Tab-separated table of C-alpha atoms in Angstrom:
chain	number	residue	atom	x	y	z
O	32	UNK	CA	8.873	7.872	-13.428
O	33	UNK	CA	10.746	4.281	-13.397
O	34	UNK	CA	9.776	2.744	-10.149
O	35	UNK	CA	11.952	-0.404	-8.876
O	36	UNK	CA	10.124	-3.447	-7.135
O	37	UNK	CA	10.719	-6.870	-6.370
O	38	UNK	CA	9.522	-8.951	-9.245
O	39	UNK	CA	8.780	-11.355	-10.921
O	40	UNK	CA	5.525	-10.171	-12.845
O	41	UNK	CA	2.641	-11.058	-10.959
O	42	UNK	CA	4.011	-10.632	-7.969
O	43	UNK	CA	1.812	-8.532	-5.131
O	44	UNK	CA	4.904	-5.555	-5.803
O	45	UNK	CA	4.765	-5.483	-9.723
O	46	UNK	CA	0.625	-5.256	-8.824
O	47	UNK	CA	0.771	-2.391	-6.138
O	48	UNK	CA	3.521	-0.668	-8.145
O	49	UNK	CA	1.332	-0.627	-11.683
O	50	UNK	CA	-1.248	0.627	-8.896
O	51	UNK	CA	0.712	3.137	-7.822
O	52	UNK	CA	1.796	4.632	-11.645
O	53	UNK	CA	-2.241	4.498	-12.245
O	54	UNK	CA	-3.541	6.749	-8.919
O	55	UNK	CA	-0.550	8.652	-7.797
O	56	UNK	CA	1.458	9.812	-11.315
O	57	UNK	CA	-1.353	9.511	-13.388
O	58	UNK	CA	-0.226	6.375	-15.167
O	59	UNK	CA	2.903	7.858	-16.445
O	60	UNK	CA	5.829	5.334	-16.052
O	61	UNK	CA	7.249	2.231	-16.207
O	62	UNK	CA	7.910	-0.360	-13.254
O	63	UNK	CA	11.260	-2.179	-13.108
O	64	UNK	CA	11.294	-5.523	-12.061
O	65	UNK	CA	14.203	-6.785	-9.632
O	66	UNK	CA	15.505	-10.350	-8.172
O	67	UNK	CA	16.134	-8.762	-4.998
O	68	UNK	CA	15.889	-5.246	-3.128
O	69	UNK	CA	19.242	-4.831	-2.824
O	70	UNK	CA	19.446	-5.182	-6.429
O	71	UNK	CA	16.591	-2.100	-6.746
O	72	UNK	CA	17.839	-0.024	-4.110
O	73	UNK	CA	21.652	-0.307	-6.203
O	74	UNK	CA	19.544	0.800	-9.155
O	75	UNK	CA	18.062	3.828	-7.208
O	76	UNK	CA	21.119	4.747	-6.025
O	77	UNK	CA	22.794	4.485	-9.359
O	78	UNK	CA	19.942	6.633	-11.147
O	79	UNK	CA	19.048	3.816	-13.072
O	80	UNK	CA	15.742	4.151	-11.881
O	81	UNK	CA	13.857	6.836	-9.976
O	82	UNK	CA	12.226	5.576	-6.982
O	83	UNK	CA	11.782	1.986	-5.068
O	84	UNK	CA	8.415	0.892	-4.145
O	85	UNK	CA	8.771	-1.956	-0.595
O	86	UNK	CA	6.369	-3.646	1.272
O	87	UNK	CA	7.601	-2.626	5.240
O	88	UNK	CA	6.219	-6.444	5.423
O	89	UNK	CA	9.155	-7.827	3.474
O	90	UNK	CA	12.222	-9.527	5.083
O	91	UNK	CA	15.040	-7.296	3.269
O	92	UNK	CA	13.237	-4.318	4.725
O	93	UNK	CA	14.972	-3.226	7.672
O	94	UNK	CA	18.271	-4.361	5.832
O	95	UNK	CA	17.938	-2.092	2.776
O	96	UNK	CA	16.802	0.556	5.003
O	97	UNK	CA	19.581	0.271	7.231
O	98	UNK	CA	22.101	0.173	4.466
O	99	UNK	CA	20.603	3.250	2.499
O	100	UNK	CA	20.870	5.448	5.194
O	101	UNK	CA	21.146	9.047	3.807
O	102	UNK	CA	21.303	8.053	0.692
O	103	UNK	CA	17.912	6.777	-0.130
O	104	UNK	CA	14.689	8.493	1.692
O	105	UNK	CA	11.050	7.753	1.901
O	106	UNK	CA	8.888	9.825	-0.490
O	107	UNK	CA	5.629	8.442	-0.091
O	108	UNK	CA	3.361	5.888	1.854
O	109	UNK	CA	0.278	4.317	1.222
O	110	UNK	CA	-1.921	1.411	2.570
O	111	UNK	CA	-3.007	-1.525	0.228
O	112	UNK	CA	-4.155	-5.353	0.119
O	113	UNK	CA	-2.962	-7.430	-1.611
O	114	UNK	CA	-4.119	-9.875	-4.393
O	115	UNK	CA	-6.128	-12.369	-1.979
O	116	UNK	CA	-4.344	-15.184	-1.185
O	117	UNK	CA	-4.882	-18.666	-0.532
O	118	UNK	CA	-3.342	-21.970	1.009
O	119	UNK	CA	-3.503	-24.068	-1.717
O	120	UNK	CA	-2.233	-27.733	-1.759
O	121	UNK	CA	-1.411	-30.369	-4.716
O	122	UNK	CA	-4.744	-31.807	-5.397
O	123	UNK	CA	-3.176	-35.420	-5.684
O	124	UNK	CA	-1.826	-35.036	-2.239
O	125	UNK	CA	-4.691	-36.323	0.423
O	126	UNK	CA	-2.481	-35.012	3.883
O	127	UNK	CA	0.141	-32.042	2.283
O	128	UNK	CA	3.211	-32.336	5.117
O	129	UNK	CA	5.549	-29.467	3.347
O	130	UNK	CA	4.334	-26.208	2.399
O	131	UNK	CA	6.309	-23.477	0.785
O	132	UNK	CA	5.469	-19.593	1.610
O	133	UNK	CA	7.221	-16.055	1.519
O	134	UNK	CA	8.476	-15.248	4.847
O	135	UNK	CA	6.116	-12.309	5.389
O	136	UNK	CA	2.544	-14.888	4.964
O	137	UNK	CA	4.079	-17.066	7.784
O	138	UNK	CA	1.809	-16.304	10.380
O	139	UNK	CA	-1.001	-15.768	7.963
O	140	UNK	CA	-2.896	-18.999	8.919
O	141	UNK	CA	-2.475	-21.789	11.565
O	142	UNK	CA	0.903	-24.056	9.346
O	143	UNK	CA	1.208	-25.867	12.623
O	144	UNK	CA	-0.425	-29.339	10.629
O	145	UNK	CA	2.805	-28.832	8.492
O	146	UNK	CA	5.680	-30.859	9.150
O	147	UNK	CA	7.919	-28.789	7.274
O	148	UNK	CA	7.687	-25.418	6.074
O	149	UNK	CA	10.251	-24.159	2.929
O	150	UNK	CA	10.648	-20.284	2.343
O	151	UNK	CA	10.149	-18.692	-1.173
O	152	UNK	CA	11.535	-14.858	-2.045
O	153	UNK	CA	7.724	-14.339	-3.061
O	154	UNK	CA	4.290	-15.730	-3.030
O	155	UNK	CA	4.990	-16.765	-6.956
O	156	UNK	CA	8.018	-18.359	-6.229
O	157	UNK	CA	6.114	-20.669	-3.545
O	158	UNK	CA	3.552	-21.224	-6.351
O	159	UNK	CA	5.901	-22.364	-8.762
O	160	UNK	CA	7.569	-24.435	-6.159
O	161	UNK	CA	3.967	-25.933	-5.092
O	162	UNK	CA	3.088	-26.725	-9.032
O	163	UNK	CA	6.751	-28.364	-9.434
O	164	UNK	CA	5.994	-30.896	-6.731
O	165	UNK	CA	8.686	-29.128	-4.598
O	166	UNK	CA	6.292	-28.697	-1.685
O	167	UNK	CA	2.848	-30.493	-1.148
O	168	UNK	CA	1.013	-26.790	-0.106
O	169	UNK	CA	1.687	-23.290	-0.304
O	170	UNK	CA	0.354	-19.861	0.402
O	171	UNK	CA	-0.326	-18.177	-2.875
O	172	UNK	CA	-2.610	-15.811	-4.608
O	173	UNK	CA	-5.741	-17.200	-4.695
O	174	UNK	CA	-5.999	-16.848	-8.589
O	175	UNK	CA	-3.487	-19.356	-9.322
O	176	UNK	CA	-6.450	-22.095	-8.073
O	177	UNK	CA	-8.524	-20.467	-11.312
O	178	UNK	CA	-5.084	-20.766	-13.316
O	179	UNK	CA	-4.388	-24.601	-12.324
O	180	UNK	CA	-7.891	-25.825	-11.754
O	181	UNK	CA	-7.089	-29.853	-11.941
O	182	UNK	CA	-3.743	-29.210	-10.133
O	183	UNK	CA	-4.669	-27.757	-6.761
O	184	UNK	CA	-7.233	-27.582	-4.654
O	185	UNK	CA	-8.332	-25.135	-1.498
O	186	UNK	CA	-7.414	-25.675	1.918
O	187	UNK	CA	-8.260	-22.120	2.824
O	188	UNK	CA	-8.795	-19.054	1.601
O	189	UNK	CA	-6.895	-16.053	3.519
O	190	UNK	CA	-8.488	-12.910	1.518
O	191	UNK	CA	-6.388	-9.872	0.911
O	192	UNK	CA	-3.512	-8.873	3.651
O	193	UNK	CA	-3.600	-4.964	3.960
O	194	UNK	CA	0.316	-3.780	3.803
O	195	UNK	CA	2.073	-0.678	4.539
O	196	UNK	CA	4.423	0.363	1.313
O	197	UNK	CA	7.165	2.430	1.417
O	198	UNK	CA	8.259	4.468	-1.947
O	199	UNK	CA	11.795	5.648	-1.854
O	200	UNK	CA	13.900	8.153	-3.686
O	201	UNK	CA	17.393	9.547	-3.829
O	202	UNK	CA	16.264	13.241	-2.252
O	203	UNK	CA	15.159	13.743	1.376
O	204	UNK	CA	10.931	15.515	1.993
O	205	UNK	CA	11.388	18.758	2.234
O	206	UNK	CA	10.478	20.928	5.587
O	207	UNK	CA	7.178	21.040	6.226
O	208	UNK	CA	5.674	18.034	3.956
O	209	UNK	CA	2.481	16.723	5.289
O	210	UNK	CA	4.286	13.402	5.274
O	211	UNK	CA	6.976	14.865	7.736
O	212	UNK	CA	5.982	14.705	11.360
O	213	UNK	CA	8.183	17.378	13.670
């Protein structure tokens, strides 16, 4: 099975998809890493790959499933955390003003100390962006303090968020699937 996500690697998709492979089809696949959803769900669509793994939390959510309607179905759904994340600041910066974050994490802690707030396409891109001086702060996984030890420091630590995921492929449940509700 070649399951689609949003990339790049590292990302909390790439993670929940290699999850996915491991408990549901027995480890048997490969996950293909996209720039975008749209992007994935072309793939799907294309038979390029064989299903699309989304977090409902995502942005492009409602979007892709608006525009794949009847075309591309839900197969499967599943609850999961994600790696824990963090808000993490520039260590050399004593009050951060500009944080960077993926859309979905807005909310995820009180930003409102923030004069400005910059949105990344994922929590790795707001990492990078936080590491390349682009932003003084940024909500990222919680490892990437470990990774960059002299480079950032913790403003707080936000755990895990739990996430409903979506996994999508070109052929409608059949009748009477225990996913199915009548």
């Amino acid at each position: 099975m070649r399951i689609a996500t949003l990339g790049p690697e590292g990302s909390n998709h790439a993670l929940i998809a290699k999850r996915y492979l491991t408990q549901r089809a027995g480890a048997e696949g490969e996950v293909c890493l996209y720039a975008t959803f749209p992007e994935a769900f072309e793939g799907l669509l294309a038979g390029r790959v064989d299903r699309v793994l989304q977090c409902t939390a995502h942005f492009s959510h409602a979007d892709c499933v608006g525009r794949t309607m009847h075309r591309a179905f839900p197969v499967d759904t599943f609850v999961a955390g994600s790696r824990p994340l963090a808000l993490l600041a520039r260590a050399e910066v004593e009050s951060p003003s500009r944080v960077g974050l993926q859309p979905a994490t807005r909310y995820y802690t009180d930003l409102a100390a923030f004069a400005e707030q910059q949105d990344y396409p994922s929590i790795v891109a707001a990492e990078e962006a936080l590491l390349a001086g682009e932003v003084d702060a940024g909500i990222c996984a919680r490892e990437a303090l470990e990774r960059h030890p002299g480079s950032l420091r913790l403003m707080e630590d936000l755990g895990p968020a739990l996430d409903v995921w979506v996994l999508y492929g070109t052929r409608p449940l059949p009748g009477g699937h225990p996913l199915l509700l009548g």
